[in-house]
Every structure is written in C-alpha cells, then in structure tokens.
CSV table of C-alpha atoms in Angstrom, one decimal:
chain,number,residue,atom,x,y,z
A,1,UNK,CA,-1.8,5.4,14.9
A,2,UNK,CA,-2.6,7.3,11.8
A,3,UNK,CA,-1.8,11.2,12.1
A,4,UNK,CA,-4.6,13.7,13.1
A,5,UNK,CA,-5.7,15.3,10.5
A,6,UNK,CA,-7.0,18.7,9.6
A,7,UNK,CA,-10.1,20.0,7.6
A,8,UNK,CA,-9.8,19.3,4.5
A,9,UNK,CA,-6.5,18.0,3.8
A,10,UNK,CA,-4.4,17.8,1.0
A,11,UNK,CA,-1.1,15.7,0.3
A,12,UNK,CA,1.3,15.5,-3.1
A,13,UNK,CA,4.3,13.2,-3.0
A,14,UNK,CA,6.9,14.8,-5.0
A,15,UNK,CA,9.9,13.1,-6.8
A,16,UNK,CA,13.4,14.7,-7.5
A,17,UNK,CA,14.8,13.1,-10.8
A,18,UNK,CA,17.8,14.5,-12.5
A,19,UNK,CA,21.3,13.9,-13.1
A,20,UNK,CA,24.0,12.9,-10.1
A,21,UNK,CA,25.0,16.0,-8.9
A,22,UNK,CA,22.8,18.1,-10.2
A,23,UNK,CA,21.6,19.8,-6.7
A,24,UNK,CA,19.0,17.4,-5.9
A,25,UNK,CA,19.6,17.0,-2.3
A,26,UNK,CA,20.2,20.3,-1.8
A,27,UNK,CA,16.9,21.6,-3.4
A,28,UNK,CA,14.8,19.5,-1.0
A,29,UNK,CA,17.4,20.7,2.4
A,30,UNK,CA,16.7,23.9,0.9
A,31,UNK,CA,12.7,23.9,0.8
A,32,UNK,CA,12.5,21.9,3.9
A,33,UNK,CA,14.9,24.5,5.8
A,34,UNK,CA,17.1,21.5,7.6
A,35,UNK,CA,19.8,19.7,6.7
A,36,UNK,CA,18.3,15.9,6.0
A,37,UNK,CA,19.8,14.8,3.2
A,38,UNK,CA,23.8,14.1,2.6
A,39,UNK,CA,24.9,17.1,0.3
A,40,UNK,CA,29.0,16.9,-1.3
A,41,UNK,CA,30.3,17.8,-5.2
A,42,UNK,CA,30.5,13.5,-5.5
A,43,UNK,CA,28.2,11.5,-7.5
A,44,UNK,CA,25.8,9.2,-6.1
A,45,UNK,CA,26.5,11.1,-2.0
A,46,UNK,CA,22.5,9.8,-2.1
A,47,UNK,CA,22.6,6.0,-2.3
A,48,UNK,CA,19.4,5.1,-0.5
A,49,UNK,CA,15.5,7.1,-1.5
A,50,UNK,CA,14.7,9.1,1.4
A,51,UNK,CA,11.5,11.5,1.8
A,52,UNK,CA,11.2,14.6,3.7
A,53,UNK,CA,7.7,16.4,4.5
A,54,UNK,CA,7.0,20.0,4.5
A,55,UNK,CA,3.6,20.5,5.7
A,56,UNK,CA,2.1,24.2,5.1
A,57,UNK,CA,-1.1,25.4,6.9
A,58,UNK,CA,-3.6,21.9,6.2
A,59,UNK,CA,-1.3,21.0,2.9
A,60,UNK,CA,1.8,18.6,3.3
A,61,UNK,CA,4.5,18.1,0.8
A,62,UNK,CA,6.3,14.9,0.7
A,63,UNK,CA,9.5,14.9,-1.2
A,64,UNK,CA,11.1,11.7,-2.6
A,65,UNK,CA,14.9,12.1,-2.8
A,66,UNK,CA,16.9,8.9,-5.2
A,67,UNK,CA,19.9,8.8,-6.5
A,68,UNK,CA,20.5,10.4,-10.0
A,69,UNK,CA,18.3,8.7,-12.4
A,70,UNK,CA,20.9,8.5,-15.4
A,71,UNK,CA,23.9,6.0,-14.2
A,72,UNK,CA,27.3,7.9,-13.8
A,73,UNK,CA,29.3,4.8,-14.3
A,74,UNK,CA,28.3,0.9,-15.6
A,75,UNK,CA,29.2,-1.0,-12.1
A,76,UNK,CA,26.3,-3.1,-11.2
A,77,UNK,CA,25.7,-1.3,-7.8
A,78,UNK,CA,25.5,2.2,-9.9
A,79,UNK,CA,22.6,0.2,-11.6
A,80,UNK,CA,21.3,-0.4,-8.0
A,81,UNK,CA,21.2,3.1,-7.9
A,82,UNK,CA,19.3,4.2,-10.6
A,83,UNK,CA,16.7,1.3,-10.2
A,84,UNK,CA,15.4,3.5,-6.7
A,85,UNK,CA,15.7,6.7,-8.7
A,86,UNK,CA,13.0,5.3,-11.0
A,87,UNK,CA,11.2,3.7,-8.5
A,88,UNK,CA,11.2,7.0,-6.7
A,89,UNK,CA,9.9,8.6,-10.0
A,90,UNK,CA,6.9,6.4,-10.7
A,91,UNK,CA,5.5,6.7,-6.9
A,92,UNK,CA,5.3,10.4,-7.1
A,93,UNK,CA,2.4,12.5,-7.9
A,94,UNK,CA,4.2,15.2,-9.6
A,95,UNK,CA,8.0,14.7,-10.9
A,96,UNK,CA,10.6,17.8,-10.2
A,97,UNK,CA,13.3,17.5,-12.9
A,98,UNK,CA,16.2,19.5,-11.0
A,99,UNK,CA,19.1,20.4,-13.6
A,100,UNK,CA,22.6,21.9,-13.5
A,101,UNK,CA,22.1,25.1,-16.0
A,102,UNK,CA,25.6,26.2,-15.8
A,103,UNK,CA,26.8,22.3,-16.6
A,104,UNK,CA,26.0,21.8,-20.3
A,105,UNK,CA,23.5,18.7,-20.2
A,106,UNK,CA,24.4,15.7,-22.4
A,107,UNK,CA,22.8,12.9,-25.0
A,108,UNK,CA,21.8,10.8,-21.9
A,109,UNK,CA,19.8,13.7,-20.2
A,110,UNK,CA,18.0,15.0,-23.5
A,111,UNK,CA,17.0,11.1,-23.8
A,112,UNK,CA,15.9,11.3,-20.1
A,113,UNK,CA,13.8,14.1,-20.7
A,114,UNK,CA,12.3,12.7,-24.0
A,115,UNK,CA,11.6,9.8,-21.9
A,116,UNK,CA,9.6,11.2,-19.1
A,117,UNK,CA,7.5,14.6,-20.7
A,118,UNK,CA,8.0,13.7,-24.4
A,119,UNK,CA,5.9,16.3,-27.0
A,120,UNK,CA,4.7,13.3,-28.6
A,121,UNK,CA,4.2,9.5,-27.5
A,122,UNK,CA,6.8,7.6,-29.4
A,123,UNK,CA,4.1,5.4,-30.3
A,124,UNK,CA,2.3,8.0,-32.0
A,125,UNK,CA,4.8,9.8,-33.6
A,126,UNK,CA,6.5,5.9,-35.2
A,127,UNK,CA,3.0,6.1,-36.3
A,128,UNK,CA,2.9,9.5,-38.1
A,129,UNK,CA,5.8,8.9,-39.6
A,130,UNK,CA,5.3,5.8,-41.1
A,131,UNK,CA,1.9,7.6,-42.6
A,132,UNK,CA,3.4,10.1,-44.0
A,133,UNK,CA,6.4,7.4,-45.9
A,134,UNK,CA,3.5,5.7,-47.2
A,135,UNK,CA,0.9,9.0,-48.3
A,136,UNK,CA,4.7,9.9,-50.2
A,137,UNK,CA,5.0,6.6,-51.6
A,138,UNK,CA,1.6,6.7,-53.4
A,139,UNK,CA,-1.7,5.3,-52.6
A,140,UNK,CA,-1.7,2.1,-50.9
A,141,UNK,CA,-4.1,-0.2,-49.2
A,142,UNK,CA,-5.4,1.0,-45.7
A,143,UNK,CA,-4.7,-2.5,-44.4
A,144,UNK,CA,-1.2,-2.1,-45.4
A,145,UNK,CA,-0.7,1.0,-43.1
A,146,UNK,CA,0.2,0.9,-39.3
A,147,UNK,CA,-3.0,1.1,-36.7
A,148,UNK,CA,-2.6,4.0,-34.5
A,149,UNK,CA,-2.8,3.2,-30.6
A,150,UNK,CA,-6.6,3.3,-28.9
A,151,UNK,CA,-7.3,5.7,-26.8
A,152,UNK,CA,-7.4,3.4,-23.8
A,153,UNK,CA,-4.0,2.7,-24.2
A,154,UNK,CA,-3.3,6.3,-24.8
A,155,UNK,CA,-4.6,7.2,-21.7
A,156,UNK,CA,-3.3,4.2,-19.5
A,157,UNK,CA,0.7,5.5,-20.5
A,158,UNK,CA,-0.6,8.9,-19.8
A,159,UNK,CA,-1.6,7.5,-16.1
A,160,UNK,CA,1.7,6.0,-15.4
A,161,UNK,CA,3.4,9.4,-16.4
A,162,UNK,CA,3.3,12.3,-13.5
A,163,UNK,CA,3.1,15.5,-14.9
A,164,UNK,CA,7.0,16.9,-15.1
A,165,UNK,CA,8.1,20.6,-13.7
A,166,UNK,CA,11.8,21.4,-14.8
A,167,UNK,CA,14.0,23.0,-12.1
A,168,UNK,CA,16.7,25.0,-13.4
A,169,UNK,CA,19.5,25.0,-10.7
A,170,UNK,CA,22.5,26.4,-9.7
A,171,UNK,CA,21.4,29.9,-11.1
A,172,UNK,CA,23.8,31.8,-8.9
A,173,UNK,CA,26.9,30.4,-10.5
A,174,UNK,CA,25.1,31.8,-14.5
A,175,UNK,CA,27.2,34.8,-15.4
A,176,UNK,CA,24.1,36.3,-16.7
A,177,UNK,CA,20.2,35.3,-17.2
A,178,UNK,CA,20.3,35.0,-20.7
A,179,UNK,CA,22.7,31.8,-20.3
A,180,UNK,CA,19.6,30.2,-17.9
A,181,UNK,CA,17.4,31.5,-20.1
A,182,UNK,CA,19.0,29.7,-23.5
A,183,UNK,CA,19.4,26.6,-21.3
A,184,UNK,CA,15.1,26.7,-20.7
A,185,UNK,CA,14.7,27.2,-24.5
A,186,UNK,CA,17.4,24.1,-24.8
A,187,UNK,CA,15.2,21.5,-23.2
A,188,UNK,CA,11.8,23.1,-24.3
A,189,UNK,CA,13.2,21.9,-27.9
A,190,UNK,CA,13.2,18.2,-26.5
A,191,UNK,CA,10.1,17.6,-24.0
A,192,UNK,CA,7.1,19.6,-22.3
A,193,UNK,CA,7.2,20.8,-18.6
A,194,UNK,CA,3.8,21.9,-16.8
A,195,UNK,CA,6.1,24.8,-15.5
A,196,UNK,CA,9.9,25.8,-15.1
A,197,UNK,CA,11.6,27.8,-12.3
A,198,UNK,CA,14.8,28.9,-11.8
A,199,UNK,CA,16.3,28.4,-8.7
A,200,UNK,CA,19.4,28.7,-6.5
A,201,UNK,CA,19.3,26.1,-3.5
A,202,UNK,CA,22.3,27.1,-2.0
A,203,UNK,CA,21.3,31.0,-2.4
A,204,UNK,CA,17.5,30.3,-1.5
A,205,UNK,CA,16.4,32.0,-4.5
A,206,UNK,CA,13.2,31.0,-6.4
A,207,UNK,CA,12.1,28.7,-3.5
A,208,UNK,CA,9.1,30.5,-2.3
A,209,UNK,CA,7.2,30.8,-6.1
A,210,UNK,CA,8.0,26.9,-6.0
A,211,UNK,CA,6.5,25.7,-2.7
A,212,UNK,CA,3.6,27.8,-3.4
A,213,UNK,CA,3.0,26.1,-6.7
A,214,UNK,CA,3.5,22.9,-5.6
A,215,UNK,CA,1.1,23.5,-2.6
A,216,UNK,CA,-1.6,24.5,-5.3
A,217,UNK,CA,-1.1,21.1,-6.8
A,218,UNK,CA,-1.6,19.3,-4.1
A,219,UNK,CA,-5.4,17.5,-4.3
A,220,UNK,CA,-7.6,16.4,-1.7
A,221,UNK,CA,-6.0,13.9,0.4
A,222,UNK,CA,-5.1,12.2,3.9
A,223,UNK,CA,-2.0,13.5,5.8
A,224,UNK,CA,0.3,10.3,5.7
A,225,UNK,CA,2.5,11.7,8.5
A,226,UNK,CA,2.5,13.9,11.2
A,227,UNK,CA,2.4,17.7,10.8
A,228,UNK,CA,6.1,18.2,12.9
A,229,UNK,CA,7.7,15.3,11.3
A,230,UNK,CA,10.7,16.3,8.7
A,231,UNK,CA,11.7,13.2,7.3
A,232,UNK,CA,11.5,8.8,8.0
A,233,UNK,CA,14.6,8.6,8.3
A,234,UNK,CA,15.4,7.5,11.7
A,235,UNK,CA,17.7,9.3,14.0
A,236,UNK,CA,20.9,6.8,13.7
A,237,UNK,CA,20.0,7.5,9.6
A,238,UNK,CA,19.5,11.3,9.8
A,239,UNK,CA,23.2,10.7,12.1
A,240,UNK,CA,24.9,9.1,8.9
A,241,UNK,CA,23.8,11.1,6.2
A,242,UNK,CA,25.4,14.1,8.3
A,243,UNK,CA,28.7,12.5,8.6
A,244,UNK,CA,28.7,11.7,4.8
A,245,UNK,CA,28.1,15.4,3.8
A,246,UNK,CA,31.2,16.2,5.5
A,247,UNK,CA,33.2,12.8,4.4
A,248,UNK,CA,32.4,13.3,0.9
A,249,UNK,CA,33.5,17.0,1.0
A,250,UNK,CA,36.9,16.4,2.5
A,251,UNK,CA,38.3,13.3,1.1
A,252,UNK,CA,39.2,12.3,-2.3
A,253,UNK,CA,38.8,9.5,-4.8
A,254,UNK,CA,36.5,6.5,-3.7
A,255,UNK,CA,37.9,6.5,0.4
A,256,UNK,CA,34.0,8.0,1.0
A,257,UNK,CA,32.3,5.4,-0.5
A,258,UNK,CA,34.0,2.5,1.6
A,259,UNK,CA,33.7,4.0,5.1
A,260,UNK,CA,31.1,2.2,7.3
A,261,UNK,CA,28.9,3.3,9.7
A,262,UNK,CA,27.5,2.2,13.0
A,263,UNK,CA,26.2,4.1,16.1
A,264,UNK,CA,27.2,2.0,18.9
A,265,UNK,CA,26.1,4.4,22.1
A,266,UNK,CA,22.9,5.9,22.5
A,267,UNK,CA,21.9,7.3,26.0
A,268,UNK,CA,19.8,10.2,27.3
A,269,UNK,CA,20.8,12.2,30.5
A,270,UNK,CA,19.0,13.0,33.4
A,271,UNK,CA,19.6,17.1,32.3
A,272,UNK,CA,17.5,16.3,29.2
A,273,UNK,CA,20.7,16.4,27.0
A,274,UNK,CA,21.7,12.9,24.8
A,275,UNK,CA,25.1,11.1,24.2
A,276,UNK,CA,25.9,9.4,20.9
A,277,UNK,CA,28.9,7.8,20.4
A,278,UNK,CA,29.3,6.7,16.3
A,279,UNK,CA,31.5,4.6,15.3
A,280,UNK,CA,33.5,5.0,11.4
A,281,UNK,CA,35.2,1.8,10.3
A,282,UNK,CA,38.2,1.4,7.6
A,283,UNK,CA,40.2,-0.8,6.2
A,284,UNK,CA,43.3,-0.8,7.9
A,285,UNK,CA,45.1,1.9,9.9
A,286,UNK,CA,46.9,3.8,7.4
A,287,UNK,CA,43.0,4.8,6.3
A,288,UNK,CA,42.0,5.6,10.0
A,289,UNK,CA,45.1,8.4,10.5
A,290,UNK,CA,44.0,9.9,7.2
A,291,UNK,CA,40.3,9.8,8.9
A,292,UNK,CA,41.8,10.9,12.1
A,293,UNK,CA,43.7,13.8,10.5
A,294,UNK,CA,47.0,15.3,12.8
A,295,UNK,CA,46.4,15.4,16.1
A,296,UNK,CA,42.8,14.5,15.4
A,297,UNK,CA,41.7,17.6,13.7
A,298,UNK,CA,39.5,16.3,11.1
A,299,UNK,CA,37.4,13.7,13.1
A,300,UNK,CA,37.1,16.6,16.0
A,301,UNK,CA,36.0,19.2,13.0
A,302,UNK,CA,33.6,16.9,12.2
A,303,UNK,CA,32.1,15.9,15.4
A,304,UNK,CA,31.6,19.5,15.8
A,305,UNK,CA,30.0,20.2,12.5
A,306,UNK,CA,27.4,17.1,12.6
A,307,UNK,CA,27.0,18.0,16.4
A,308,UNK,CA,25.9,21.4,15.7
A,309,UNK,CA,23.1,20.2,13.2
A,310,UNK,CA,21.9,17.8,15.2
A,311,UNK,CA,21.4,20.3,18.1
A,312,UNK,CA,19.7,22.2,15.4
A,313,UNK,CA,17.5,20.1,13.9
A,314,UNK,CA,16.3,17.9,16.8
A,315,UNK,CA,15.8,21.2,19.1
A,316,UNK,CA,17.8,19.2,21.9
A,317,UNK,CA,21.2,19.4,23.6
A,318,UNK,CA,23.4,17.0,21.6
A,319,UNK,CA,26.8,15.6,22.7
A,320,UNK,CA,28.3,13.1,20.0
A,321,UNK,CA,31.3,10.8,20.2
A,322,UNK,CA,33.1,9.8,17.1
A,323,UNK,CA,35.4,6.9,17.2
A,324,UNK,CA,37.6,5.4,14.0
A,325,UNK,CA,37.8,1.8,14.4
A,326,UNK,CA,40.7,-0.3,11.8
A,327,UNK,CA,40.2,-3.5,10.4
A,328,UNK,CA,43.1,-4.6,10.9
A,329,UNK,CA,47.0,-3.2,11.2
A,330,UNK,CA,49.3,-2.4,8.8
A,331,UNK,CA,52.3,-0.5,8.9
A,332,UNK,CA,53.6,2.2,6.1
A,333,UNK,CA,57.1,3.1,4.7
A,334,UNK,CA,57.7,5.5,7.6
A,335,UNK,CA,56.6,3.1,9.8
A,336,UNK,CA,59.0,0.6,8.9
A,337,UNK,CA,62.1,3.0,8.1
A,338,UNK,CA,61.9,3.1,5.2
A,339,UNK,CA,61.6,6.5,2.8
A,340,UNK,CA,58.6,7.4,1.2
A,341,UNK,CA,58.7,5.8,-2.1
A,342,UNK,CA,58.2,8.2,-4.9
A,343,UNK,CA,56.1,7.7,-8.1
A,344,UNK,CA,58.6,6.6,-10.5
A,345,UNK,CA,60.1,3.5,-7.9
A,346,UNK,CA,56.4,2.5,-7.5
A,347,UNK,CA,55.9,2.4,-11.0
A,348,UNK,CA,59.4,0.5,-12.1
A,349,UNK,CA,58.1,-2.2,-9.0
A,350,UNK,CA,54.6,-2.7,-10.8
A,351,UNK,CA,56.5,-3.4,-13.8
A,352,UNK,CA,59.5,-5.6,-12.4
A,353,UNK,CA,56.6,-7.5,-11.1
A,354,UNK,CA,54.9,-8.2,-14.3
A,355,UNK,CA,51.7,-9.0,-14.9
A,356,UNK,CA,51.3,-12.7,-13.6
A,357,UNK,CA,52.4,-11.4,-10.2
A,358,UNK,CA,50.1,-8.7,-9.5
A,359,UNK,CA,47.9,-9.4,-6.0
C-alpha cells in the first residue's frame, strides 16, 4: 500500500559520491541519527547501494549510499563497485560530493569532479578552443570551423547532470580552518558546486545548516515511504552491516572481505523481546579462533556491540547469538608440535620450492 501522505509533500533523493573512505557512510549515520550503514577506516566497507530516509515535518529525505565512485583497486569486482556508485549518482535528484579535507585529493578525484559539475561542457570548451586556433591562424572559411552543440543538446546533458553540493569532511581532524578553507578554494579551481559545507560526521558539526538546505531543495512530490521508516534494508541486512562495522575495525588485511554471513534463527518471545542467532562462516578453523578471539572475547565483544544497536535502533528488547562456523579443519604448527615457523624458514621454503611447485 502506498504510504499516507501529508499536505503537500515534498521528497529529494539524495546521492553520496566521493572517494572510498572518504566518510560517506558516516555522513548519512550521522544526519539520520542511527547507525544503518557499515562504517570501518577500509575501502569499499559499502559494497551494496543502500538508502536511508529522513523525513522532516511533510519533507522526506532519501539518501542513496554506493560504494566510492573512483575504483581503489583494478579487480573486476572493485569495477562492480563503482558501476552502483554511478548508478546511485544518476538516480538522485541532487548529488552530495563528501570529501576527505585533511587527505590531500588526487588526479582521479579532480577528474571526478570535472566530470560531474564541470565550469564548462567539454564539448563547449573543445569548441572554443578550436575557435580561437583558427581566429590565431588567420581568416579561414566558416565551414572549415567546428559547429558548436544546439541548445537541445545542451540542455538534455544538463538534464542528466544533478546539481552537485561539495561536502568537506572530516573537519575535526584540520589543525586549523584555513587548511579546509584552501582545500574549498582547491576544488573551486576545477568544477562548480551549488553550495559547500563543512562538516564533521563523527563530531556532528555542520549537520543542521545541511539538512535544512537540503530540505529547502526538496520540490513538490509523493512520500515514497513511510514517515517512521529509516532505511530498506531489511532486518537480517541492517543485522550484517552491523557486524561488518565492527569486523572491518578489528581485523586486518583482506580476512573482512571473505567472512560470510547468514542469520539462521529468528524468533520472537512471548515477553515481546526477539532471539537471533547469526551465523559467520570462514575458511578453515585457524580463521574461526582468530574470529573467536581467547576465550571468546572478540565474538562476545561483538555480540554485545551489534546487540546494543539493535536494541537501539529497533526500540525492542534484542537477544543475539553469534556463532562461527569452519569450512573445513585444519590443524596449525602448534597443533601438530611443531614450533612456530619464523619469517625467514617460511621464506627459504617458498624458495626451495621454486616456482613450478607453488599451490
């Protein structure tokens, strides 16, 4: 059933492009006041678009969170990756470009930015400048000189462009202003923003002058969801991107990225309260003690952590299960008594194995 809606209502879907790890996830926890959307200090924590809705008095805000739109790395999954971050990015009404000011920006996000709010259409400016070789040149034939693109066309790439806001992040960590401020003056140089802000999401400053603008942009529209709705993820989803804030935090190297999830209990109580039990599957079972942590600390730390804001953000007495399940068995050094083998002897077995007998 479509959502009730109020007098005269007004929507704006809003995409988050940027960078990986540029605070993109963060930003929209942050103006949403929950935590929907996996947060860590890895690139790519985000690998599926999610939206989240803010609705203010009869104005909602839907939010569009993708994975960083310039590639961090040239696998064919990060590709993946960047494909929904420009999907994301032409479906929105209004594009937030959220940048790292204290991480200088480099060749790829200048191009990103000429891309999306360039001062000029490149077609225009090839244009002009071939005009201006030719005027230099001397007097030629006007047939001989380029056409310049009709205004239709003009206006149809204008129509397939949302109009870009800049979103200067991470100001808490800027030793002083005039650091965020050279960074503004930095991307000025290479596109133009309908308006910049500078934020912290993790201090929650700057938020309030940005949800007010964006609710001032919103036009004359139907709610698409209802007003106490936070996000479409669904509960097992909301469940995973939890966990992964925490597994991206604690663990190193690429062991995030290849931890499965599945939720494999889900049953209410007669007090009103709910049991989950959520299930983590690794490789083998040297991965699930390092999951497990001594004694089970880490797995208990984070069933308390993910139960805590679940409790909070579903407004319901939560009691959550985690279990680690192996693929298969294997045994380690210790396991086998034998000592831990140090750098060097793994390094001299490599190479006494030589190259046609690497598995």
């Amino acid at each position: 059933e479509p959502p009730v809606q109020p007098a005269n209502p007004c929507s704006l879907r809003i995409g988050l492009a940027g960078p990986p790890n540029a605070g993109k996830s963060s930003l929209m926890n942050a103006l949403l006041g929950c935590p929907i959307s996996a947060v860590s200090p890895k690139v790519n924590t985000t690998r599926d678009g999610l939206r989240g809705i803010k609705t203010i008095g009869n104005t909602q805000l839907v939010f569009i969170d993708a994975p960083g739109i310039i590639p961090s790395h040239s696998r064919e999954e990060n590709r993946e990756l960047v494909d929904r971050a420009w999907k994301g990015y032409r479906d929105c009404d209004l594009c937030l470009l959220v940048i790292d000011c204290v991480k200088r920006p480099t060749q790829e996000i200048f191009d990103l930015v000429r891309k999306v709010c360039p001062h000029e259409d490149i077609g225009r400016s090839e244009v002009r400048r071939r005009q201006q070789a030719a005027e230099e040149a001397g007097p030629v034939p006007k047939a001989w000189l380029p056409r310049p693109p009709s205004e239709s066309q003009a206006l149809q790439r204008e129509e397939h462009r949302p109009p870009v806001v800049l979103v200067l992040n991470k100001i808490d960590k800027a030793e002083e202003l005039r650091w965020v401020r050279s960074r503004d003056h930095e991307f000025r140089a290479h596109g133009t923003f309908d308006k910049i802000f500078y934020v912290s999401a993790k201090k929650e400053q700057g938020l309030q002058k940005l949800l007010e603008y964006l609710t001032l942009q919103a036009p004359p529209r139907k709610w698409t969801y209802p007003a106490e709705l936070k996000t479409t993820l669904s509960h097992v989803d909301q469940i995973k991107h939890l966990v992964n804030t925490h597994i991206f935090k604690w663990f190193n190297i690429d062991l995030p990225y290849k931890i499965e999830q599945q939720t494999v209990g889900w049953t209410p109580r007669l007090d009103g309260s709910l049991l989950i039990e959520h299930e983590l599957i690794v490789k083998d079972s040297i991965v699930a003690r390092m999951v497990l942590g001594v004694r089970n600390t880490i797995v208990s730390r984070l069933r308390d952590q993910v139960t805590y804001k679940l409790r909070k953000l579903w407004g319901m007495n939560v009691e959550l299960k985690i279990w680690v399940r192996p693929l298969r068995q294997r045994l380690s050094r210790r396991d086998r008594g034998l000592a831990p083998q140090s750098e060097l002897e793994a390094r001299r077995e490599r190479k006494s194995q030589g190259p046609g007998r690497k598995k």
